[in-house]
Tab-separated table of C-alpha atoms in Angstrom:
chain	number	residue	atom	x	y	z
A	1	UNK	CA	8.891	-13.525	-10.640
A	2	UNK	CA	8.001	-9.999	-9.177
A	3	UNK	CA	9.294	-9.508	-5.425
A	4	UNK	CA	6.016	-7.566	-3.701
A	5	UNK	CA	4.226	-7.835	-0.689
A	6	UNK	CA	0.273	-7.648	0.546
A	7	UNK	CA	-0.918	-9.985	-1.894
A	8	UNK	CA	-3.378	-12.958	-2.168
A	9	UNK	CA	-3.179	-16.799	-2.920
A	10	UNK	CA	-4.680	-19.614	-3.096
A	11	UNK	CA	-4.016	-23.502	-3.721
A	12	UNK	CA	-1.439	-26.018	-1.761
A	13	UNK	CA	1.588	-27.221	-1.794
A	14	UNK	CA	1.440	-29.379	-5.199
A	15	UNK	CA	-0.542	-26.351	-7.111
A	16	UNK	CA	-1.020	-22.486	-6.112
A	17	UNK	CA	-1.622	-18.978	-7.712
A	18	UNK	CA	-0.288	-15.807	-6.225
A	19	UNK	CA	-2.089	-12.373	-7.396
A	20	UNK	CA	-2.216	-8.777	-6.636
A	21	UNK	CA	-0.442	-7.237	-4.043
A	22	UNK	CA	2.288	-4.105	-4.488
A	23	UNK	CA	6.094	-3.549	-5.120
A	24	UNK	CA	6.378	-0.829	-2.306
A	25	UNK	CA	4.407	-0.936	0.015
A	26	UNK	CA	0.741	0.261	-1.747
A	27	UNK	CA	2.558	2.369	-3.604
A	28	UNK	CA	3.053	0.432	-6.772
A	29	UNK	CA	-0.104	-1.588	-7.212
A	30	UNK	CA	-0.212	-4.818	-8.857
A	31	UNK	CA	-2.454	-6.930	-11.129
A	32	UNK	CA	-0.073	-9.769	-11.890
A	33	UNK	CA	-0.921	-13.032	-11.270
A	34	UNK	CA	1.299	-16.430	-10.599
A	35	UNK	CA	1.359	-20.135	-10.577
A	36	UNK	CA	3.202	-22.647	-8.908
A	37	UNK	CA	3.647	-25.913	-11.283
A	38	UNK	CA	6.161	-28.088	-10.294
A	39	UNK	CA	8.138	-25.984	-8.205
A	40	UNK	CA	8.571	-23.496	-10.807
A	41	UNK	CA	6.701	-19.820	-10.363
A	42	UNK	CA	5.569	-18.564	-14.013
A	43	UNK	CA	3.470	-15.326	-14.762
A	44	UNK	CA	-0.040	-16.563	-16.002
A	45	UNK	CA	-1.638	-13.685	-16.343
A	46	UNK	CA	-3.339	-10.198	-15.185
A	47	UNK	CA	-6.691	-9.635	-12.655
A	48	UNK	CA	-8.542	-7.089	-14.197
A	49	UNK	CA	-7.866	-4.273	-11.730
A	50	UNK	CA	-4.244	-3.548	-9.935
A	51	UNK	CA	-5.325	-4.273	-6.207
A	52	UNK	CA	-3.214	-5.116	-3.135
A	53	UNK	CA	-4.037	-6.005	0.411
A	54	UNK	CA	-6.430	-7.988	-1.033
A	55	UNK	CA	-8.224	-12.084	-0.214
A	56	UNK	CA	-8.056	-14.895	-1.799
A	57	UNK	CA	-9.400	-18.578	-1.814
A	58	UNK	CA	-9.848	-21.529	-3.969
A	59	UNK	CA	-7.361	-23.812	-6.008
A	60	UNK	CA	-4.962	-23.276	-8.671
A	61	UNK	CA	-7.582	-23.548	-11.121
A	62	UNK	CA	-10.264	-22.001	-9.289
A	63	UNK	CA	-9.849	-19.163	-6.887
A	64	UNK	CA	-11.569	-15.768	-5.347
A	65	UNK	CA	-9.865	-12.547	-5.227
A	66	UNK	CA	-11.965	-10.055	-3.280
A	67	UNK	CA	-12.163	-6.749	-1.122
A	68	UNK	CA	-8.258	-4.903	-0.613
A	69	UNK	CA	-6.776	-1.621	-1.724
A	70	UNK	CA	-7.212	-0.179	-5.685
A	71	UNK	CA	-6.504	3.260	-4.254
A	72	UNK	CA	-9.168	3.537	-2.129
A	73	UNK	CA	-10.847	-0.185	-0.144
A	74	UNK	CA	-12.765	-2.185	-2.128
A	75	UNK	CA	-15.449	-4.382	-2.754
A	76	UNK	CA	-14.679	-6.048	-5.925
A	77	UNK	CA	-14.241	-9.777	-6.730
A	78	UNK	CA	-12.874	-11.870	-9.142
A	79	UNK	CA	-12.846	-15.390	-10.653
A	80	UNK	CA	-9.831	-16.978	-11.136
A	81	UNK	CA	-10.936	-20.610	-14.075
A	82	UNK	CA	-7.505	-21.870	-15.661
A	83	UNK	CA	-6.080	-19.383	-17.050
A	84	UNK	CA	-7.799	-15.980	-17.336
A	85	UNK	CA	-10.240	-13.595	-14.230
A	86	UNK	CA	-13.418	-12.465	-15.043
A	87	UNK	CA	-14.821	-9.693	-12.858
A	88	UNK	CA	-18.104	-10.632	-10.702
A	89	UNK	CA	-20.501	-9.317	-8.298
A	90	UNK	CA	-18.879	-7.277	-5.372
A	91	UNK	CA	-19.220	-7.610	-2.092
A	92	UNK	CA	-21.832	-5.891	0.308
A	93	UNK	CA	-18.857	-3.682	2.357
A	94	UNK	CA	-15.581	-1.965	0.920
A	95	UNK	CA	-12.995	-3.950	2.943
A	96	UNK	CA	-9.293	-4.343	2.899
A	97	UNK	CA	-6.985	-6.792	5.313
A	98	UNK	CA	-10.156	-8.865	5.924
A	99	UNK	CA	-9.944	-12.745	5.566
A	100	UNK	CA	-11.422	-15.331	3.546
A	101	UNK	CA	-11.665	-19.027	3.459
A	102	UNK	CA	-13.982	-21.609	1.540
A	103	UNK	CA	-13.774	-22.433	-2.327
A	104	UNK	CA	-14.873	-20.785	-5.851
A	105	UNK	CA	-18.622	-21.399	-4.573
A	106	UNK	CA	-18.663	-21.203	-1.332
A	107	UNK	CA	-16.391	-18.604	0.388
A	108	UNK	CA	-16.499	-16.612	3.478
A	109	UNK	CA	-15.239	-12.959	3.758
A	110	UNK	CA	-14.516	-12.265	7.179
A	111	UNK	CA	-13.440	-8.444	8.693
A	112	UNK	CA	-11.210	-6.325	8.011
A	113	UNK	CA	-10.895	-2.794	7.962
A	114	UNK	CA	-12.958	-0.026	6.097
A	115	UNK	CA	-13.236	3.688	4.666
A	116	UNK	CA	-11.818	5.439	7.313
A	117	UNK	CA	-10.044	2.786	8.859
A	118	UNK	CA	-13.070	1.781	10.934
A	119	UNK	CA	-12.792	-2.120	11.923
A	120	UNK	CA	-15.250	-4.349	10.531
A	121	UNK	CA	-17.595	-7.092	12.281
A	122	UNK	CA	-19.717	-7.840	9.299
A	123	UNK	CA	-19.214	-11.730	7.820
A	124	UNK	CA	-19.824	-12.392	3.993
A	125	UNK	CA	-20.903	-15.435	2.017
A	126	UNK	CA	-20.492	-16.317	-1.282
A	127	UNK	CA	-22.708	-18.284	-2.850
A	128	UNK	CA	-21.033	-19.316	-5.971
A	129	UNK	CA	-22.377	-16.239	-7.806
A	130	UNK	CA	-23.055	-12.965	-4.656
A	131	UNK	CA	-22.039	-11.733	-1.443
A	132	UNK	CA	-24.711	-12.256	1.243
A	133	UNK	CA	-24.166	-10.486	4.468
A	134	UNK	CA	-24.712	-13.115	7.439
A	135	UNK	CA	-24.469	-12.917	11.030
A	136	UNK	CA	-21.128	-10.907	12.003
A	137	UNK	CA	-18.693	-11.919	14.754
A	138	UNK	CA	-18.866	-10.535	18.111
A	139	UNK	CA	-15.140	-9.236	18.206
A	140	UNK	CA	-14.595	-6.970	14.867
A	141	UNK	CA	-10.532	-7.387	13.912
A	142	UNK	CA	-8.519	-7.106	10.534
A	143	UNK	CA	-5.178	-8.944	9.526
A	144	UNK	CA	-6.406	-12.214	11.687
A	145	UNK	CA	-5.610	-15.889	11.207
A	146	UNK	CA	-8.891	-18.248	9.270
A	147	UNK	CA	-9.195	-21.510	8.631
A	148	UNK	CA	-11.716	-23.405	8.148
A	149	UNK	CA	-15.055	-23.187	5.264
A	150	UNK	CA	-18.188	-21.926	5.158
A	151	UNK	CA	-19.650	-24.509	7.273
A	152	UNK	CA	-17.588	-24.495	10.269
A	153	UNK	CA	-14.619	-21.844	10.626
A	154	UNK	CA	-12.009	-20.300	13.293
A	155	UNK	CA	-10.948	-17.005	13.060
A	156	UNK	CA	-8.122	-15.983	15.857
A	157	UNK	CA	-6.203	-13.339	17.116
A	158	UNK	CA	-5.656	-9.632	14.915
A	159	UNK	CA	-6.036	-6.181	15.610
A	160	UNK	CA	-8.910	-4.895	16.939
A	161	UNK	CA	-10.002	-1.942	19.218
A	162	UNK	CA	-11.713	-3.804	22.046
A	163	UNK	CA	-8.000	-4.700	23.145
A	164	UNK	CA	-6.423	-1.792	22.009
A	165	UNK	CA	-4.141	-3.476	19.540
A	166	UNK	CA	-3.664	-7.196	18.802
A	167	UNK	CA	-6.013	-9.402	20.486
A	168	UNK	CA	-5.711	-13.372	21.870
A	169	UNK	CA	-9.914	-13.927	21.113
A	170	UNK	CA	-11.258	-16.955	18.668
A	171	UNK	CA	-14.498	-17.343	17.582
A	172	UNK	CA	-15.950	-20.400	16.183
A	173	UNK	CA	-18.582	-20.209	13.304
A	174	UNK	CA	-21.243	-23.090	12.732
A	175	UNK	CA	-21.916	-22.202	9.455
A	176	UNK	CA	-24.699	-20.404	11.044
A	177	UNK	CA	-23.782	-18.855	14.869
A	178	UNK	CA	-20.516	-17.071	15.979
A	179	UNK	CA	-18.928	-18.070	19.783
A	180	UNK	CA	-16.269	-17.692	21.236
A	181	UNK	CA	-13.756	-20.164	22.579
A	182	UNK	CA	-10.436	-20.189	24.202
A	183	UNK	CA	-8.346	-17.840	23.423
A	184	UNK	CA	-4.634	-17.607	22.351
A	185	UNK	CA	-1.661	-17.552	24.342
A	186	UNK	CA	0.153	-14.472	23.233
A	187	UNK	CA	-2.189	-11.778	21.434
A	188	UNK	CA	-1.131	-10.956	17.542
């Protein structure tokens, strides 16, 4: 219902919630939030602070919004249950274009870039109820591709510094360990 760009989802192809993001580019910055019933998009409601660039997780009943831009980066996170957000504990590091994977509680927030645009290594978990910092990856990257859960996850390809501008690595996480594995074809 509103055309904008740099926002979050989360859900699949039956179910799925769209919220945050901007009209223009950061400009205009957006609370609104979305759901997908049936093919149909309908406005369902507002997140509790305008924020774009932001990650997101979970169902279309259930769902994590966390880190992105509120006119500065940020570390705040919110729960998504049915029909309304409620504002909860914020994570350990101010991040935007970072990635996130996992469930309403049990999430990872992985990278992404910080303050003054410094790239970020440090790995969060969510427990259901806080951000724990855990062991970060060995290449740090923003606006990369995750998949994957808190027990065993991919992360692949992004921007980072080490290569100067998009990279090819992937790094595997355990649930425990970061390595890396083979790499992409084309870096992006």
């Amino acid at each position: 219902n509103v055309s904008r760009g740099g926002f979050a989802g989360s859900g699949n192809t039956v179910g799925a919630l769209s919220f945050g993001g901007s009209t223009d580019g950061s400009v205009t910055i957006l609370a609104t939030t979305e759901r997908l019933i049936n093919d149909v998009w309908t406005t369902v409601g507002t997140l509790n602070s305008t924020v774009s660039e932001n990650t997101g997780c979970g169902t279309v009943t259930s769902a994590l919004s966390f880190g992105g831009w509120t006119g500065g980066d940020s570390s705040k996170t919110e729960k998504w249950s049915i029909f309304s957000w409620t504002t909860s504990n914020a994570l350990n590091t101010v991040r935007r274009y970072n990635n996130g994977c996992g469930n309403v509680n049990n999430a990872l927030a992985v990278g992404g870039t910080s303050g003054s645009g410094n790239i970020i290594y440090s790995v969060e978990k969510w427990n259901g109820s806080s951000w724990i910092t855990t062991i970060a990856m060995n290449t740090p990257r923003f606006s990369s591709g995750l998949c994957g859960n808190v027990n065993g996850a991919l992360v692949f390809g992004g921007a980072s510094l080490s290569s100067g501008g998009y990279c090819q690595f992937t790094e595997i996480w355990s649930g425990s360990t970061w390595a890396t594995t083979s790499s992409l074809n084309v870096a992006r």
